[in-house]
Amino acid sequence: MLVKTIVYHEQFVKAFRKLPPDKQKQAIKSEKLFRLNPLHPSLRLHRISPEAHDIWSISATSSLRILFKRMPDATIFFLKIGSHNVYRNL
């Protein structure tokens, strides 16, 4: 998986700002790792399902997920961040 650039959905930005500082730091660390090596095992990258509009997930912590969509030009669109509840209403 190639990561050309990451774009942030407004919903992602709002949720990120509400996270406690330690979770924000971990999310930033995970994003940096994702940019360098999106297939790193600690990210636990997986596609949620084809039915979910080709949305993917990485783990920032054991309880924090980042949901994203891959665009044809290798742009990554970060959609949501949060606990497992982010899987609802996809």
XYZ file of N, CA, C and O in Angstrom, residues 3-79:
308
model
N 1.397 5.299 0.321
C 0.800 6.475 0.954
C 1.463 7.707 0.347
O 2.616 8.010 0.630
N 0.728 8.386 -0.520
C 1.251 9.589 -1.159
C 1.088 10.792 -0.229
O 2.037 11.508 0.043
N -0.119 10.994 0.244
C -0.424 12.088 1.166
C -1.631 11.677 2.002
O -2.372 10.780 1.623
N -1.813 12.348 3.130
C -2.967 12.076 3.989
C -3.787 13.351 4.081
O -3.269 14.430 4.360
N -5.090 13.204 3.846
C -6.053 14.290 3.954
C -6.970 13.952 5.125
O -7.316 12.787 5.326
N -7.382 14.966 5.869
C -8.173 14.750 7.079
C -9.594 15.273 6.907
O -9.793 16.446 6.631
N -10.549 14.379 7.109
C -11.954 14.763 7.086
C -12.241 15.618 8.317
O -11.629 15.437 9.370
N -13.162 16.538 8.198
C -13.537 17.421 9.310
C -13.947 16.612 10.549
O -13.607 16.967 11.681
N -14.653 15.522 10.340
C -15.095 14.660 11.443
C -13.887 14.059 12.174
O -13.880 13.949 13.392
N -12.854 13.692 11.420
C -11.627 13.163 12.014
C -10.966 14.233 12.878
O -10.579 13.975 14.016
N -10.848 15.440 12.346
C -10.176 16.532 13.065
C -10.905 16.846 14.374
O -10.274 17.002 15.425
N -12.227 16.922 14.326
C -13.008 17.210 15.533
C -12.802 16.127 16.594
O -12.605 16.427 17.771
N -12.857 14.874 16.166
C -12.688 13.766 17.115
C -11.268 13.741 17.670
O -11.065 13.481 18.861
N -10.278 14.019 16.829
C -8.883 14.037 17.277
C -8.686 15.093 18.359
O -8.035 14.849 19.367
N -9.235 16.262 18.166
C -9.088 17.357 19.138
C -9.715 17.029 20.486
O -9.311 17.583 21.508
N -10.706 16.153 20.491
C -11.375 15.765 21.746
C -10.617 14.680 22.506
O -10.923 14.414 23.662
N -9.636 14.060 21.866
C -8.874 12.997 22.523
C -7.981 13.572 23.612
O -7.487 14.699 23.490
N -7.727 12.793 24.677
C -6.757 13.230 25.682
C -5.364 13.330 25.053
O -5.077 12.655 24.053
N -4.493 14.167 25.610
C -3.161 14.375 25.018
C -2.367 13.093 24.777
O -1.688 12.976 23.751
N -2.449 12.124 25.678
C -1.685 10.885 25.486
C -2.190 10.103 24.274
O -1.408 9.517 23.530
N -3.496 10.124 24.037
C -4.062 9.432 22.867
C -3.710 10.189 21.584
O -3.450 9.581 20.547
N -3.689 11.523 21.657
C -3.289 12.312 20.501
C -1.842 11.982 20.107
O -1.548 11.801 18.929
N -0.964 11.908 21.102
C 0.439 11.581 20.831
C 0.569 10.218 20.178
O 1.337 10.037 19.232
N -0.185 9.251 20.680
C -0.118 7.909 20.114
C -0.665 7.887 18.689
O -0.125 7.206 17.822
N -1.729 8.640 18.444
C -2.295 8.710 17.092
C -1.287 9.332 16.119
O -1.118 8.851 14.996
N -0.595 10.379 16.552
C 0.417 11.021 15.708
C 1.562 10.058 15.428
O 2.038 9.946 14.291
N 1.976 9.346 16.452
C 3.054 8.356 16.292
C 2.631 7.271 15.287
O 3.412 6.880 14.416
N 1.398 6.809 15.402
C 0.900 5.776 14.488
C 0.780 6.302 13.067
O 1.061 5.583 12.106
N 0.380 7.561 12.924
C 0.296 8.137 11.580
C 1.682 8.214 10.947
O 1.847 7.899 9.763
N 2.683 8.623 11.711
C 4.051 8.686 11.186
C 4.520 7.307 10.733
O 5.122 7.164 9.667
N 4.242 6.294 11.549
C 4.617 4.929 11.187
C 3.871 4.488 9.927
O 4.451 3.870 9.029
N 2.595 4.831 9.845
C 1.779 4.490 8.682
C 2.355 5.113 7.408
O 2.399 4.478 6.361
N 2.819 6.350 7.500
C 3.424 7.015 6.340
C 4.694 6.288 5.886
O 4.950 6.148 4.702
N 5.483 5.825 6.859
C 6.748 5.145 6.546
C 6.548 3.705 6.104
O 7.221 3.222 5.198
N 5.654 3.016 6.803
C 5.451 1.595 6.542
C 4.002 1.219 6.852
O 3.701 0.751 7.953
N 3.081 1.438 5.914
C 1.675 1.167 6.173
C 1.367 -0.295 6.512
O 0.318 -0.578 7.084
N 2.288 -1.182 6.202
C 2.050 -2.601 6.488
C 2.712 -3.059 7.784
O 2.750 -4.263 8.064
N 3.198 -2.126 8.580
C 3.842 -2.505 9.843
C 2.841 -3.281 10.705
O 1.690 -2.862 10.872
N 3.253 -4.417 11.248
C 2.327 -5.269 12.004
C 1.650 -4.590 13.193
O 0.503 -4.909 13.517
N 2.317 -3.643 13.830
C 1.720 -3.006 15.008
C 0.492 -2.162 14.656
O -0.344 -1.888 15.521
N 0.355 -1.775 13.397
C -0.803 -0.986 12.972
C -2.048 -1.845 12.765
O -3.159 -1.334 12.722
N -1.851 -3.135 12.597
C -2.956 -4.082 12.390
C -3.909 -3.599 11.282
O -5.128 -3.580 11.439
N -3.313 -3.223 10.177
C -4.067 -2.739 9.021
C -5.026 -3.813 8.526
O -4.643 -4.970 8.357
N -6.267 -3.428 8.299
C -7.217 -4.347 7.676
C -8.366 -3.575 7.033
O -8.702 -2.469 7.456
N -8.907 -4.175 5.991
C -10.076 -3.595 5.344
C -11.289 -4.022 6.137
O -11.443 -5.193 6.473
N -12.164 -3.074 6.418
C -13.344 -3.385 7.221
C -14.265 -4.312 6.442
O -14.657 -5.354 6.928
N -14.608 -3.905 5.233
C -15.377 -4.784 4.346
C -15.603 -4.064 3.035
O -15.688 -2.840 2.994
N -15.717 -4.831 1.965
C -16.003 -4.198 0.670
C -17.341 -3.459 0.689
O -17.511 -2.452 0.038
N -18.264 -3.956 1.489
C -19.586 -3.334 1.572
C -19.517 -1.975 2.261
O -20.405 -1.158 2.115
N -18.466 -1.730 3.033
C -18.321 -0.463 3.760
C -17.565 0.561 2.917
O -16.770 1.340 3.421
N -17.794 0.548 1.624
C -17.207 1.527 0.703
C -15.686 1.493 0.726
O -15.034 2.525 0.653
N -15.134 0.296 0.862
C -13.686 0.110 0.824
C -12.968 0.920 1.908
O -11.965 1.570 1.657
N -13.489 0.876 3.107
C -12.891 1.584 4.241
C -11.942 0.648 4.979
O -12.230 -0.526 5.181
N -10.799 1.204 5.357
C -9.748 0.473 6.043
C -9.577 0.988 7.463
O -10.041 2.086 7.786
N -8.881 0.206 8.288
C -8.652 0.584 9.675
C -7.213 0.283 10.068
O -6.643 -0.722 9.629
N -6.646 1.178 10.887
C -5.382 0.889 11.559
C -5.597 1.132 13.049
O -6.481 1.890 13.448
N -4.777 0.486 13.850
C -4.850 0.636 15.305
C -3.754 1.569 15.776
O -2.581 1.336 15.497
N -4.161 2.614 16.497
C -3.186 3.512 17.112
C -2.811 2.972 18.498
O -1.666 3.079 18.916
N -3.797 2.395 19.190
C -3.588 1.713 20.467
C -4.527 0.507 20.474
O -5.262 0.293 19.517
N -4.553 -0.211 21.569
C -5.459 -1.361 21.642
C -6.926 -0.936 21.618
O -7.803 -1.726 21.289
N -7.193 0.336 21.934
C -8.579 0.801 21.951
C -8.843 1.993 21.034
O -9.941 2.541 21.041
N -7.870 2.404 20.243
C -8.027 3.580 19.386
C -7.825 3.199 17.926
O -6.777 2.656 17.558
N -8.827 3.486 17.101
C -8.793 3.131 15.684
C -8.822 4.372 14.807
O -9.453 5.372 15.155
N -8.162 4.274 13.681
C -8.233 5.304 12.647
C -8.818 4.642 11.405
O -8.275 3.654 10.911
N -9.937 5.184 10.927
C -10.583 4.662 9.729
C -10.244 5.571 8.559
O -10.229 6.792 8.695
N -9.969 4.958 7.417
C -9.584 5.739 6.255
C -10.036 5.082 4.968
O -10.399 3.911 4.937
N -9.992 5.889 3.927
C -10.320 5.402 2.591
C -9.121 5.666 1.692
O -8.497 6.723 1.774
N -8.797 4.690 0.856
C -7.708 4.835 -0.117
C -8.279 5.389 -1.408
O -9.243 4.872 -1.947
N -7.635 6.419 -1.911
C -8.060 7.022 -3.166
C -7.193 6.458 -4.300
O -6.076 5.987 -4.052
N -7.663 6.513 -5.542
C -6.909 5.939 -6.668
C -5.501 6.516 -6.861
O -4.616 5.835 -7.352
N -5.285 7.761 -6.446
C -3.974 8.396 -6.637
C -3.031 8.187 -5.454
O -2.031 8.886 -5.322
N -3.324 7.241 -4.582
C -2.526 6.901 -3.393
C -2.688 7.910 -2.265
O -1.944 7.878 -1.290
N -3.672 8.802 -2.373
C -4.011 9.685 -1.267
C -4.812 8.876 -0.251
O -5.662 8.075 -0.619
N -4.527 9.105 1.014
C -5.257 8.465 2.102
C -6.156 9.510 2.737
O -5.707 10.608 3.079
N -7.426 9.181 2.905
C -8.404 10.105 3.460
C -8.808 9.603 4.841
O -9.577 8.653 4.954
N -8.233 10.203 5.905
C -8.577 9.813 7.271
C -9.999 10.296 7.567
O -10.278 11.492 7.526
N -10.884 9.353 7.868
C -12.300 9.649 8.058
C -12.694 9.836 9.514
O -13.394 10.782 9.851
